Coordinates of C-alpha atoms and ligand atoms in Angstrom, one line a residue:
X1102 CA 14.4 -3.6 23.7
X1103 CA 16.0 -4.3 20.6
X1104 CA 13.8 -6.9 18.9
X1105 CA 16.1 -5.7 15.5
X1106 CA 18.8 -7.7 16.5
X1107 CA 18.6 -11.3 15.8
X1108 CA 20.4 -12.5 18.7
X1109 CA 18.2 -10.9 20.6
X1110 CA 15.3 -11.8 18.8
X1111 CA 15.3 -15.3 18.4
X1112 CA 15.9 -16.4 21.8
X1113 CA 12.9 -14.4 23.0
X1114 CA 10.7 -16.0 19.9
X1115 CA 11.7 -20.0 21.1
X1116 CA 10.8 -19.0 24.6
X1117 CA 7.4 -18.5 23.5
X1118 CA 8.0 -21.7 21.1
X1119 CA 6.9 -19.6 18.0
X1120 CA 7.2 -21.0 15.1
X1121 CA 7.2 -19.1 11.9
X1122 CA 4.3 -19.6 9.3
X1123 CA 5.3 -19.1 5.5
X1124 CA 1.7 -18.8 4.6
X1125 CA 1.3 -15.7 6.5
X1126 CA 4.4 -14.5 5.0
X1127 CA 6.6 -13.8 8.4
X1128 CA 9.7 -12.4 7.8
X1129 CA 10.5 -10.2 10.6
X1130 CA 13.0 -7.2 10.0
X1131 CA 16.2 -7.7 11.3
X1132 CA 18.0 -4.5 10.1
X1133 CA 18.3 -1.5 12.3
X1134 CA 19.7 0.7 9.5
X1135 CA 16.4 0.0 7.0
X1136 CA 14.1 0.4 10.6
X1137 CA 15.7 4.5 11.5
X1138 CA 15.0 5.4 7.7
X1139 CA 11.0 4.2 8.2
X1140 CA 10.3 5.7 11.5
X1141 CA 13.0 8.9 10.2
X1142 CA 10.5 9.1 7.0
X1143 CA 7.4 8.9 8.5
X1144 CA 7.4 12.1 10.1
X1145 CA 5.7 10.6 13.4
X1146 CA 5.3 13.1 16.1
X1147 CA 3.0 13.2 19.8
X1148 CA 0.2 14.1 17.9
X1149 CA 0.6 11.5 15.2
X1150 CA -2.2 8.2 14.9
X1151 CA -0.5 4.9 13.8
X1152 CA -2.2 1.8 12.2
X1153 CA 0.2 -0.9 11.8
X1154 CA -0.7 -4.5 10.0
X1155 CA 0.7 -7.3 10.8
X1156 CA 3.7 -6.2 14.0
X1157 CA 5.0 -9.8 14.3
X1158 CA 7.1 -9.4 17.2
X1159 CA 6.6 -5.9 17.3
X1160 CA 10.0 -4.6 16.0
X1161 CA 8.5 -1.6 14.0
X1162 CA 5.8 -1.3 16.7
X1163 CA 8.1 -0.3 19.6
X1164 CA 9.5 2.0 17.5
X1165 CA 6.4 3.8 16.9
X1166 CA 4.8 3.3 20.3
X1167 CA 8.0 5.6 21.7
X1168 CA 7.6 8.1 19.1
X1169 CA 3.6 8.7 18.3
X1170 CA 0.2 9.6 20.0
X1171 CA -1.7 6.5 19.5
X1172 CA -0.6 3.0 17.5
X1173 CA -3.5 0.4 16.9
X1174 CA -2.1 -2.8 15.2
X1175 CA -3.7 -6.0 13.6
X1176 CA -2.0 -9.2 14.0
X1177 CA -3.9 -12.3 12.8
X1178 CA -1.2 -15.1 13.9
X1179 CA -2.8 -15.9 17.8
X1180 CA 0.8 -17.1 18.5
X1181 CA 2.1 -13.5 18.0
X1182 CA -0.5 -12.0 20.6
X1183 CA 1.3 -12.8 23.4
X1184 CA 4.9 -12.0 22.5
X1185 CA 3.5 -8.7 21.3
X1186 CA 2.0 -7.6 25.0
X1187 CA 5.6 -9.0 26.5
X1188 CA 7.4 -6.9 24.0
X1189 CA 5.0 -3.7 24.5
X1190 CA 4.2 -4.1 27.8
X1191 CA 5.4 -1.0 28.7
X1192 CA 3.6 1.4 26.5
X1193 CA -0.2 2.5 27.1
X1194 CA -0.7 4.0 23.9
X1195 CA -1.1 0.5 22.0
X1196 CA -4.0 -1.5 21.2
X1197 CA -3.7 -4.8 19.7
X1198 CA -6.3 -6.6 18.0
X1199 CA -5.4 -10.2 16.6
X1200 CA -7.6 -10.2 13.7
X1201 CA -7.7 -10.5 9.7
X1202 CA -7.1 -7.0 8.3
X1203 CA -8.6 -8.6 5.2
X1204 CA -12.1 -9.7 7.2
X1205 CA -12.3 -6.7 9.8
X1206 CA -14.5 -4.0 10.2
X1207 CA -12.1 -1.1 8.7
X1208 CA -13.9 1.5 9.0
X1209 CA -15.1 0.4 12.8
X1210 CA -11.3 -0.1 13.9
X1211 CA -10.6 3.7 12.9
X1212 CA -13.1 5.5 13.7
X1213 CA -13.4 3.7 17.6
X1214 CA -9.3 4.3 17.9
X1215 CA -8.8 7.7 16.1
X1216 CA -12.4 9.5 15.8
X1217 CA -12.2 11.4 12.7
X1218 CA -8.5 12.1 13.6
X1219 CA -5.9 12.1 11.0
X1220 CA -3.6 8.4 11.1
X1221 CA -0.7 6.9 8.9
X1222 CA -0.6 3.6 8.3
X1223 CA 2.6 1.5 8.4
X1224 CA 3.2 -2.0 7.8
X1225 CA 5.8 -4.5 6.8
X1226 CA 3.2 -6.1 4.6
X1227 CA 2.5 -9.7 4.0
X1228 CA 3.5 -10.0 0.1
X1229 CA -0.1 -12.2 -0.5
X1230 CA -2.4 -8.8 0.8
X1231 CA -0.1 -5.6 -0.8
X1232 CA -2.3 -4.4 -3.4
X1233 CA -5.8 -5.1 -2.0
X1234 CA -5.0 -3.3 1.4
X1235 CA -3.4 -0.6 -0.6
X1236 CA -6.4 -0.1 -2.8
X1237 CA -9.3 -0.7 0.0
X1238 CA -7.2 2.1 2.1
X1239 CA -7.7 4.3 -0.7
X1240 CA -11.3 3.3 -1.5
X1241 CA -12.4 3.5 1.8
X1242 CA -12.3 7.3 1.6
X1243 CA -10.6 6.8 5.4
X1244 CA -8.6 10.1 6.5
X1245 CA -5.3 9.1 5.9
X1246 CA -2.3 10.6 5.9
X1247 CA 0.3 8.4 4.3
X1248 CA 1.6 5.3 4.2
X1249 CA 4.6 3.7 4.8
X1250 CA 5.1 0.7 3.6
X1251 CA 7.5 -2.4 3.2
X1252 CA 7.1 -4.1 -0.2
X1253 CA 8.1 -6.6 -2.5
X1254 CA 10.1 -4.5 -5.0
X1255 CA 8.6 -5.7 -8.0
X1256 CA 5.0 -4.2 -6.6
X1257 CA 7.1 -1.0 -5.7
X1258 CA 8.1 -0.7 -9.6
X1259 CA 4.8 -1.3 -10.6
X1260 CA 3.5 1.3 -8.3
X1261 CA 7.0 3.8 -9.2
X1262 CA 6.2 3.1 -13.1
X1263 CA 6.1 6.0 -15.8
X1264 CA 3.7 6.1 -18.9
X1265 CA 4.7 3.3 -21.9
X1266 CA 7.1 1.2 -19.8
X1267 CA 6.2 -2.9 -19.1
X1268 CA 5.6 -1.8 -15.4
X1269 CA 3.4 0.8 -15.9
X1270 CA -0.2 -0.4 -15.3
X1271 CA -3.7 -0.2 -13.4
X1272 CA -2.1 -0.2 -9.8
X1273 CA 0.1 2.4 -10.9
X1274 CA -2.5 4.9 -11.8
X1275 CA -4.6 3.1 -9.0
X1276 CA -2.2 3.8 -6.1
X1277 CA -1.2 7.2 -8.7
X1278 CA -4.7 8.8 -8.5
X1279 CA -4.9 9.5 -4.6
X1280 CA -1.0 9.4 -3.6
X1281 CA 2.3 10.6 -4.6
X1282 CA 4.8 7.6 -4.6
X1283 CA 8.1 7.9 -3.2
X1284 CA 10.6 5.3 -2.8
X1285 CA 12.9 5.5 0.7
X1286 CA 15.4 2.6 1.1
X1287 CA 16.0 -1.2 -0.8
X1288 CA 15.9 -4.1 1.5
X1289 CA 17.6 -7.0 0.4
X1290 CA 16.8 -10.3 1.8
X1291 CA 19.4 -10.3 4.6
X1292 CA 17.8 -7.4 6.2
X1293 CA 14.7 -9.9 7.4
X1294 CA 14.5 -13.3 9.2
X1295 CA 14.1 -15.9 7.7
X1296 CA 14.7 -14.4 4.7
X1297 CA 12.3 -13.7 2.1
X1298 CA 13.2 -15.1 -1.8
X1299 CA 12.6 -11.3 -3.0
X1300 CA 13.8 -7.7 -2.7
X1301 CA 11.9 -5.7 -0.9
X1302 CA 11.8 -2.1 -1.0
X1303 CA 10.3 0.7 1.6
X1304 CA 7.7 3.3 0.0
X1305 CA 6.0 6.0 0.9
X1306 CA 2.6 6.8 0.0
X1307 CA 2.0 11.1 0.2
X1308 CA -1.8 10.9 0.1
X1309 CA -3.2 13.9 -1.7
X1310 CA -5.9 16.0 0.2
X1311 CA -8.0 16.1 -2.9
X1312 CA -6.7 13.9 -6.0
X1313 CA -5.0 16.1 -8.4
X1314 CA -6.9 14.9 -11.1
X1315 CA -10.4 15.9 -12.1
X1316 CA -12.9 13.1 -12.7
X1317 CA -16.2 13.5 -13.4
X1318 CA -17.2 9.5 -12.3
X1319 CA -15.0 7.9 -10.0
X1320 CA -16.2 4.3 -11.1
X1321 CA -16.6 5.0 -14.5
X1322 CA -12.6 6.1 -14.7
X1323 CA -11.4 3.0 -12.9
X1324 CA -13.9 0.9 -15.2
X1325 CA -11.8 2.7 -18.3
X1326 CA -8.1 2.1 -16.5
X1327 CA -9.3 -1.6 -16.2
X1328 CA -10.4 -1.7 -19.6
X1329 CA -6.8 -0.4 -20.8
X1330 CA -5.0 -2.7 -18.8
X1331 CA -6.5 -6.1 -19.3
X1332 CA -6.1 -5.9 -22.8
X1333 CA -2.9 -4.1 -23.2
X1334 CA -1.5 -5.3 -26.1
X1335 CA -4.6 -4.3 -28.3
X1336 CA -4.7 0.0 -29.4
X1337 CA -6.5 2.2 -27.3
X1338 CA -9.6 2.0 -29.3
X1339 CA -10.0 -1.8 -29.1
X1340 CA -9.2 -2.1 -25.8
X1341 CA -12.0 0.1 -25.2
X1342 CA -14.7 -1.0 -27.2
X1343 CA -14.5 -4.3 -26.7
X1344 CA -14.1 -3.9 -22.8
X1345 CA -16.8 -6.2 -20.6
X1346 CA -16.7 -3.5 -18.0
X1347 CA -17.4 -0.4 -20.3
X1348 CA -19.8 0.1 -23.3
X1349 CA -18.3 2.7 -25.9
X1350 CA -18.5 2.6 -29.4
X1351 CA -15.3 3.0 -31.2
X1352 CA -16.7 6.4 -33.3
X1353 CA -16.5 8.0 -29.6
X1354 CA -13.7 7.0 -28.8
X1355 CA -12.2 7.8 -32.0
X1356 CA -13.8 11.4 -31.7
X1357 CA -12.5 12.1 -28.3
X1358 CA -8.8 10.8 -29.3
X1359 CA -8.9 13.1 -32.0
X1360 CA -9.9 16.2 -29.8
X1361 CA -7.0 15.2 -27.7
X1362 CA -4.8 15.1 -30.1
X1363 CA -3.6 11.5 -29.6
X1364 CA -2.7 9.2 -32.3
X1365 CA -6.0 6.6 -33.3
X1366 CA -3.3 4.0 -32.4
X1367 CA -2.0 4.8 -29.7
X1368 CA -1.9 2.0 -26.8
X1369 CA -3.5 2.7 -23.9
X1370 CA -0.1 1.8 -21.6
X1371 CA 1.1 5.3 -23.3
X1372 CA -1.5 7.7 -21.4
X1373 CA -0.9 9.2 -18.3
X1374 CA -3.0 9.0 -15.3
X1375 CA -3.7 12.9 -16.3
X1376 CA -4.9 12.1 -20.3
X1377 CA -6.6 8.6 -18.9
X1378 CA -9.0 10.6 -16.4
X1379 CA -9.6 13.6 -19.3
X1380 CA -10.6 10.4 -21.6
X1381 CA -13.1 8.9 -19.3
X1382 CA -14.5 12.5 -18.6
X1383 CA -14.7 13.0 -22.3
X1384 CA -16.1 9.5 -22.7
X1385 CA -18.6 9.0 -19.9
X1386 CA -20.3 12.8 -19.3
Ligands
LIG1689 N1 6.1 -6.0 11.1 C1 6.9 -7.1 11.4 C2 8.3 -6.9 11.1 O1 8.6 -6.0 10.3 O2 9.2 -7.6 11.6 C3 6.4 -8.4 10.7 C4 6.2 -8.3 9.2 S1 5.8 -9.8 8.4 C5 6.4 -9.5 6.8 C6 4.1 -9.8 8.1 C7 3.2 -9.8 9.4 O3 1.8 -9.7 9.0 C8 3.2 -11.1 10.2 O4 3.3 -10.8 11.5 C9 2.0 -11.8 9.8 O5 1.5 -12.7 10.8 C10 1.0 -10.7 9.6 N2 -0.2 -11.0 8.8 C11 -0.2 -11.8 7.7 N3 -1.4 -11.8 7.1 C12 -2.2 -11.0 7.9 C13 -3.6 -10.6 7.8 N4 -4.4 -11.0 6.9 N5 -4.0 -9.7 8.8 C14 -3.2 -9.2 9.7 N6 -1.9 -9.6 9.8 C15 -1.4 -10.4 8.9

């Protein structure tokens, strides 16, 4: 089946009379080329657990169903549900659950389908969801693997950002702390159907085994990267003491710039996710 061809595609989508919905931002690859460099990049093998959000017609999924051990994937548009078993019909290592990946019991899902089993996660993601499913990935302290995800390319700069550029910002140390970002292939708007106003870009998320950098309080260091990048304009100092989510005095935090040899001026933006985590630490013993 190849559901990446359009001419394919379509006809088999009216004979279902689906209709796409912009709300749930469908745009369904179309582009063989960007599809070989996701499966080629995601190092799936026999032993290998997939979670996939939002299949649509299953393009990416019947690619991974050939290839990997086990694919579960969560599709929340009922019209999709029954193109999906047509389209994977041959293949008994997929489940399908038409559900909200925002609503659904996460940590249920994994641990029924993969036990305590390694996974990656893929997904073509609706633009709307990116950051949150990212971030309650991370948070939910699930066992995964990596990630491999398609993007809109402006979130992919803001995750691909370096200290004291406009880009650089909470989701970048966010996404930063517990993965090493690494960006695969551009896909323009003529790779998808219909096609999306923005660039898109394919990432991969390298999830460390054991964040690489040392914080004494989890909460208390994403309190502090908060802090920094809501106010972002104001210096270090003010950002921090006149945060709602921390309470600092400026003295400390004066002190502890001064031990670390930064200027009392600096802007928060300028710290690494490295010299943000030995702040907090310093900060919040
Ligand atoms: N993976 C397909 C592809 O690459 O052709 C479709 C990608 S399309 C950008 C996003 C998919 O996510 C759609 O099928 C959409 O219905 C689904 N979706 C949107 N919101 C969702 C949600 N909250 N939970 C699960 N799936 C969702």
């Amino acid at each position: 089946m190849k559901l990446y061809n359009k001419s394919e595609l379509m006809p088999l989508l009216e004979s279902f009379g689906f209709n796409f919905s912009k709300t749930l931002g469908q745009n369904f690859l179309i582009d063989k080329n960007i599809l070989d460099k996701i499966i080629d990049n995601s190092n799936i093998n026999k032993n290998t657990n997939v979670l996939e959000i939002g299949p649509g017609a299953g393009t990416l999924t019947y690619e991974l169903c050939k290839r990997a051990k086990k694919i579960v994937s969560i599709e929340i548009d009922n019209a999709l549900i029954p193109i999906l078993q047509h389209n994977l019909s041959e293949f008994n290592n997929f489940t399908l659950i038409n559900d909200d990946i925002m609503k659904i019991d996460l940590k249920k899902v994994i641990s029924d389908n993969f036990g305590s089993e390694k996974f990656i996660l893929a997904a073509n993601l609706p633009y709307y969801i990116t950051t949150p499913i990212i971030m309650n990935i991370f948070e939910g302290g699930f066992n995964v693997e990596s990630m491999i995800l398609m993007i809109q390319k402006e979130v992919a700069d803001r995750i691909y950002a370096s200290p004291g550029t406009k880009n650089y910002g909470a989701l970048t140390v966010g996404v930063g702390f517990y993965a090493r970002p690494e960006i695969i292939c551009q896909a323009p708007p003529h790779c998808f159907t219909p096609q999306p106003k923005v660039s898109s870009v394919v990432i991969k998320l390298n999830v460390y085994e054991k964040p690489p950098y040392y914080v004494n309080n989890k909460e208390m260091f994403f309190k502090t990267v908060k802090s920094v990048f809501s106010q972002r304009r104001k210096t270090l100092v003010n950002s921090l003491s006149g945060s709602p989510f921390i309470n600092c005095d400026k003295v400390k935090i004066e002190k502890n710039l001064k031990n670390m040899d930064l200027d009392l001026k600096i802007r928060g933006e300028k710290l690494s996710i490295e010299q943000l985590a030995e702040l907090s630490n310093q900060l919040f013993k």
